[in-house]
XYZ file of C-alpha atoms in Angstrom:
368
model
C 4.393 -22.997 -18.314
C 7.599 -22.897 -20.325
C 8.829 -26.094 -21.973
C 12.366 -27.176 -21.027
C 15.086 -26.580 -23.603
C 16.546 -29.717 -25.189
C 20.028 -30.645 -24.006
C 22.164 -30.942 -27.140
C 24.421 -33.601 -25.599
C 21.775 -35.956 -24.192
C 18.798 -35.080 -26.401
C 16.680 -34.910 -23.234
C 14.142 -32.164 -22.670
C 14.418 -31.730 -18.898
C 14.415 -28.500 -16.881
C 17.593 -27.968 -14.848
C 15.480 -26.541 -12.033
C 12.023 -25.056 -11.463
C 13.067 -21.589 -12.672
C 13.394 -22.883 -16.249
C 9.670 -23.630 -16.253
C 8.642 -20.005 -15.682
C 6.923 -18.181 -18.544
C 5.213 -19.080 -21.838
C 1.692 -19.034 -20.423
C -1.233 -19.423 -22.868
C -4.065 -17.145 -23.907
C -7.600 -18.549 -23.811
C -10.745 -16.985 -25.237
C -13.681 -16.308 -22.933
C -16.887 -17.549 -24.493
C -19.974 -17.839 -22.303
C -19.253 -14.649 -20.371
C -19.063 -12.693 -23.620
C -22.106 -14.177 -25.383
C -23.627 -11.608 -27.727
C -20.732 -9.180 -27.387
C -19.033 -7.685 -30.426
C -15.449 -8.228 -29.399
C -13.081 -10.712 -27.812
C -11.626 -11.157 -24.331
C -8.462 -13.245 -24.140
C -7.315 -14.368 -20.697
C -3.551 -14.626 -20.163
C -3.336 -17.602 -17.778
C -0.491 -16.699 -15.435
C -2.205 -19.217 -13.158
C -0.357 -21.851 -15.206
C 3.074 -20.856 -13.891
C 4.983 -23.466 -11.790
C 3.670 -21.869 -8.590
C 0.357 -20.767 -10.140
C 1.046 -17.025 -10.173
C 2.403 -14.242 -12.389
C 4.705 -13.430 -9.473
C 6.903 -16.402 -10.413
C 8.280 -14.164 -13.160
C 9.305 -11.279 -10.927
C 10.535 -13.491 -8.084
C 13.004 -15.156 -10.421
C 13.927 -11.851 -12.088
C 14.618 -10.047 -8.824
C 16.702 -12.870 -7.329
C 18.600 -13.577 -10.552
C 19.202 -9.868 -11.112
C 20.517 -9.349 -7.572
C 22.771 -12.393 -7.954
C 24.132 -11.091 -11.241
C 24.964 -7.770 -9.580
C 26.719 -9.588 -6.725
C 24.246 -8.279 -4.149
C 23.098 -11.672 -2.827
C 24.549 -15.179 -2.632
C 22.788 -18.550 -2.056
C 23.441 -20.054 1.347
C 24.899 -16.758 2.620
C 22.383 -13.946 2.186
C 19.181 -13.755 4.224
C 16.226 -12.383 2.278
C 13.289 -10.419 3.701
C 10.292 -9.219 1.689
C 6.878 -7.659 2.451
C 4.118 -9.331 0.440
C 0.370 -9.700 0.124
C 1.040 -13.360 -0.537
C 1.673 -14.292 -4.161
C 5.074 -12.608 -4.545
C 6.098 -14.118 -1.233
C 5.064 -17.601 -2.323
C 7.001 -17.270 -5.573
C 10.047 -15.922 -3.746
C 9.814 -18.819 -1.271
C 9.751 -21.272 -4.187
C 12.855 -19.738 -5.802
C 14.605 -19.422 -2.427
C 13.987 -23.116 -1.719
C 15.346 -24.116 -5.129
C 18.460 -21.949 -4.766
C 19.178 -22.360 -1.049
C 18.280 -18.981 0.446
C 16.892 -18.377 3.931
C 13.867 -16.110 3.490
C 11.427 -14.253 5.742
C 8.109 -12.987 4.340
C 6.114 -10.255 6.080
C 2.396 -10.276 5.302
C -0.804 -8.657 6.596
C -2.743 -11.182 8.696
C -5.829 -10.637 6.514
C -4.371 -12.734 3.685
C -5.641 -16.261 3.058
C -4.671 -19.345 5.058
C -3.537 -21.021 1.832
C -0.880 -18.354 1.409
C 0.448 -18.901 4.925
C 0.502 -22.691 4.564
C 2.304 -22.548 1.229
C 5.001 -20.281 2.656
C 5.526 -22.712 5.513
C 5.657 -25.642 3.079
C 8.484 -23.952 1.164
C 10.427 -23.523 4.408
C 9.988 -19.773 4.645
C 9.644 -17.868 7.901
C 6.361 -15.939 8.077
C 5.807 -12.740 10.050
C 2.234 -11.406 10.245
C 1.327 -7.733 10.680
C -1.914 -5.978 11.605
C -4.511 -6.008 8.793
C -5.474 -2.443 9.695
C -2.049 -1.215 8.585
C -2.245 -2.949 5.186
C 0.844 -3.310 3.018
C 2.417 -0.175 4.494
C 2.560 -1.960 7.846
C 4.147 -5.036 6.270
C 6.735 -2.891 4.502
C 7.614 -1.043 7.714
C 8.101 -4.326 9.594
C 10.208 -5.786 6.771
C 12.462 -2.716 6.840
C 12.850 -3.177 10.591
C 13.866 -6.837 10.131
C 16.404 -5.890 7.457
C 18.071 -3.473 9.890
C 17.978 -5.866 12.832
C 19.054 -9.046 11.018
C 21.416 -7.769 8.342
C 19.156 -9.152 5.619
C 18.506 -7.959 2.067
C 15.102 -6.783 0.860
C 14.410 -7.144 -2.857
C 11.742 -4.401 -2.709
C 9.213 -5.613 -5.246
C 7.386 -2.263 -5.205
C 10.510 -0.356 -6.278
C 12.727 -2.956 -7.991
C 13.349 -2.230 -11.695
C 13.770 -5.969 -12.356
C 10.032 -6.286 -11.645
C 8.648 -4.463 -14.718
C 11.743 -5.317 -16.772
C 10.963 -9.062 -16.784
C 7.626 -8.378 -18.491
C 9.226 -6.851 -21.589
C 11.945 -7.704 -24.061
C 15.076 -5.581 -24.191
C 15.255 -6.427 -27.898
C 12.213 -4.349 -28.850
C 13.029 -1.547 -31.292
C 10.773 1.016 -29.679
C 10.966 4.575 -28.490
C 14.406 4.489 -26.876
C 17.105 1.919 -27.547
C 20.783 2.047 -26.748
C 23.513 -0.354 -27.787
C 25.477 -2.175 -25.104
C 28.281 -4.056 -26.935
C 29.744 -5.378 -23.683
C 26.450 -7.162 -22.976
C 26.165 -8.574 -26.465
C 22.593 -7.276 -26.610
C 20.467 -4.218 -27.182
C 18.973 -2.725 -24.041
C 15.605 -1.019 -23.917
C 16.094 2.165 -21.908
C 12.521 3.442 -22.072
C 11.994 4.642 -18.485
C 14.180 1.816 -17.174
C 17.509 2.267 -15.438
C 20.521 0.563 -16.994
C 21.343 -2.943 -15.820
C 24.757 -4.598 -15.582
C 25.552 -6.962 -18.480
C 24.868 -10.206 -16.584
C 21.484 -8.991 -15.313
C 20.635 -7.744 -18.796
C 21.421 -11.116 -20.338
C 19.179 -12.769 -17.767
C 16.262 -10.609 -18.925
C 16.881 -10.872 -22.685
C 17.380 -14.610 -23.040
C 13.659 -15.324 -22.578
C 10.636 -13.800 -24.251
C 8.442 -12.669 -21.397
C 4.900 -11.452 -20.715
C 4.636 -8.522 -23.120
C 6.390 -10.310 -25.998
C 4.242 -13.402 -25.394
C 1.054 -11.327 -25.685
C 2.290 -9.674 -28.871
C 3.303 -12.965 -30.473
C 0.241 -14.963 -29.435
C -2.212 -12.290 -30.651
C -0.157 -11.712 -33.807
C -0.070 -8.051 -32.811
C -3.862 -7.780 -32.775
C -4.241 -6.798 -29.115
C -6.213 -3.536 -28.824
C -6.671 -3.199 -25.060
C -4.516 -4.508 -22.205
C -6.190 -4.907 -18.796
C -4.374 -5.749 -15.553
C -4.891 -5.241 -11.855
C -2.300 -3.140 -10.053
C -0.500 -4.715 -7.108
C 3.111 -3.645 -7.535
C 2.282 -2.346 -11.010
C 5.127 -4.341 -12.558
C 3.031 -6.456 -14.922
C 1.093 -3.488 -16.288
C 4.178 -1.266 -16.602
C 6.417 -3.883 -18.212
C 3.796 -5.141 -20.667
C 2.794 -1.602 -21.628
C 6.414 -0.577 -22.176
C 6.824 -3.483 -24.546
C 3.516 -3.225 -26.383
C 2.911 0.520 -26.758
C 5.960 1.191 -28.963
C 4.783 -1.659 -31.200
C 1.185 -0.433 -31.254
C 0.869 3.235 -30.207
C -2.930 3.017 -30.287
C -3.005 0.339 -27.603
C -5.192 1.204 -24.621
C -3.760 0.281 -21.227
C -6.344 -0.120 -18.474
C -5.443 -0.449 -14.802
C -7.832 -2.091 -12.343
C -8.096 -1.146 -8.669
C -10.562 -1.802 -5.817
C -13.448 0.666 -5.763
C -13.180 0.701 -1.981
C -9.534 1.855 -2.098
C -9.228 3.989 -5.258
C -5.732 5.373 -4.732
C -4.835 5.430 -8.446
C -7.995 7.446 -9.088
C -7.018 9.991 -6.466
C -9.012 8.519 -3.595
C -7.984 7.433 -0.124
C -6.671 3.976 0.850
C -9.093 1.741 2.721
C -9.665 -1.948 3.505
C -11.043 -4.006 0.617
C -11.760 -7.604 -0.421
C -9.500 -7.962 -3.476
C -6.311 -9.657 -2.288
C -3.239 -8.938 -4.397
C -4.131 -5.492 -5.749
C -4.823 -2.130 -4.140
C -1.782 -1.818 -1.877
C -2.983 1.555 -0.599
C -0.257 3.628 -2.269
C 1.157 4.222 -5.743
C 4.069 1.744 -6.146
C 7.419 3.082 -7.296
C 7.616 0.694 -10.260
C 4.212 1.746 -11.633
C 4.592 4.120 -14.582
C 1.263 5.952 -14.463
C 2.040 7.807 -17.714
C 1.381 4.527 -19.560
C -2.142 4.151 -18.150
C -5.004 5.352 -20.357
C -7.789 4.539 -17.904
C -8.317 3.260 -14.379
C -11.373 1.078 -13.754
C -12.632 0.772 -10.186
C -14.212 -2.588 -9.343
C -16.090 -3.250 -6.072
C -14.947 -6.306 -4.123
C -18.325 -8.054 -4.333
C -18.393 -7.629 -8.112
C -14.888 -9.084 -8.387
C -15.940 -12.104 -6.316
C -19.081 -12.679 -8.391
C -17.135 -12.523 -11.654
C -14.456 -14.892 -10.353
C -17.208 -17.352 -9.415
C -18.726 -17.015 -12.896
C -15.314 -17.713 -14.444
C -15.312 -21.129 -12.760
C -18.934 -21.982 -13.522
C -19.160 -20.607 -17.045
C -15.626 -20.803 -18.444
C -14.127 -23.668 -16.450
C -11.377 -21.343 -15.242
C -10.575 -21.361 -11.522
C -9.258 -17.882 -10.768
C -8.652 -15.601 -7.798
C -10.482 -12.474 -6.688
C -8.172 -10.017 -8.451
C -8.649 -11.995 -11.671
C -12.378 -11.548 -11.205
C -11.818 -7.802 -10.885
C -9.837 -7.681 -14.129
C -12.372 -9.753 -16.058
C -15.171 -7.577 -14.687
C -13.361 -4.524 -16.052
C -12.989 -6.254 -19.420
C -16.719 -7.000 -19.574
C -17.488 -3.332 -18.939
C -15.065 -2.239 -21.651
C -16.532 -4.732 -24.115
C -19.983 -3.173 -23.685
C -18.821 0.221 -24.948
C -19.742 0.981 -28.583
C -16.271 2.341 -29.329
C -14.762 -1.055 -28.456
C -16.856 -3.079 -30.909
C -14.755 -5.710 -32.666
C -11.726 -5.126 -30.465
C -9.484 -7.694 -28.798
C -8.964 -7.256 -25.067
C -6.179 -9.134 -23.293
C -6.691 -9.641 -19.576
C -3.960 -10.856 -17.212
C -5.138 -13.668 -14.908
C -2.544 -13.394 -12.132
C -3.241 -16.449 -9.980
C -5.110 -19.750 -9.543
C -8.357 -19.836 -7.584
C -7.440 -22.755 -5.339
C -5.234 -20.331 -3.387
C -8.408 -18.611 -2.142
C -10.475 -21.552 -0.843
C -10.548 -20.170 2.703
C -11.644 -16.679 1.612
C -15.047 -15.126 0.981
C -14.675 -16.102 -2.678
C -15.762 -19.615 -1.707
C -17.928 -18.944 1.354
C -21.146 -20.282 -0.179
C -19.508 -23.399 -1.607
C -17.628 -24.130 1.596
C -20.866 -23.956 3.628
C -22.612 -26.206 1.122
C -19.853 -28.836 1.190
C -19.437 -28.829 4.978
C -23.173 -29.266 5.537
C -23.533 -32.094 3.019
C -24.359 -35.441 4.603
C -23.311 -38.881 3.336
C -25.912 -41.047 1.617
C -26.853 -44.128 3.661
């Protein structure tokens, strides 16, 4: 979580609002899971964001970017967004802080914790059939936008999504000067942004720059699950120009291997595997796609809690599982793998991730 900037007049270090706390998440080394391995796995704890999810970054970026372009206004514009849960929760947090009315459309298969958190933030929740997946949620959201005159931020296609994960100040493959913005804008596969939106994205070092700085440039492999694809795309766009040899590995559910050319299908890994290739995902940056079965992701997430003291979600388990596979390959000996941990495990207490523990706790009797 980012530390508040000191106010020069008062000398106080207090955030003006919750959005100033987004970012600056730490890396932590995995130890017991990697015993005997010749290499390092570093977990990027996005679970330590204000609302416990990497989606805090894109929620703020998309709302701030739309505000800067004059597309939305607090207290006036109604927002609608399809979500598998975490983006919706982050958007609800930002909407509450800024004064927006927001409706989130989500497949009914997502966890109870997600629904409760949305209600707690004052958001309106619309549930769609689980059988239709994210495509069904998107279709319903588009219908609500037409019927209610609302604005949809479109996380799967919004350029502010991947943009917030990189720095526009990187001298990489394609830079162009924008004197009117007082900054240098990275144009590598990213559409130009108006000056105000650009300033919003360049005033804070974000996910990719944080990884580069905290590893001192020694990251060899980047691993991330693909939901919208924004985290993977933005981080890769930042890091690959700095280290052309970097391997970028995408993780998807084995049961719904769309990125690998398979067909969409129901799966157990909430937050990734939307069933289609998102518009913001730049597949040209991906060196490999690793398919992880849902049960394996759950087992690894459970091991993260028991063996590393890290409470993570199912998609985090999938990403760590992919990292463990990569670490076993001879060609990766001595390498440093950075794995994005997108959310905190407490958000999944009602899911199959905690079935065994929930049964154990509910059956436990008090001692006389």
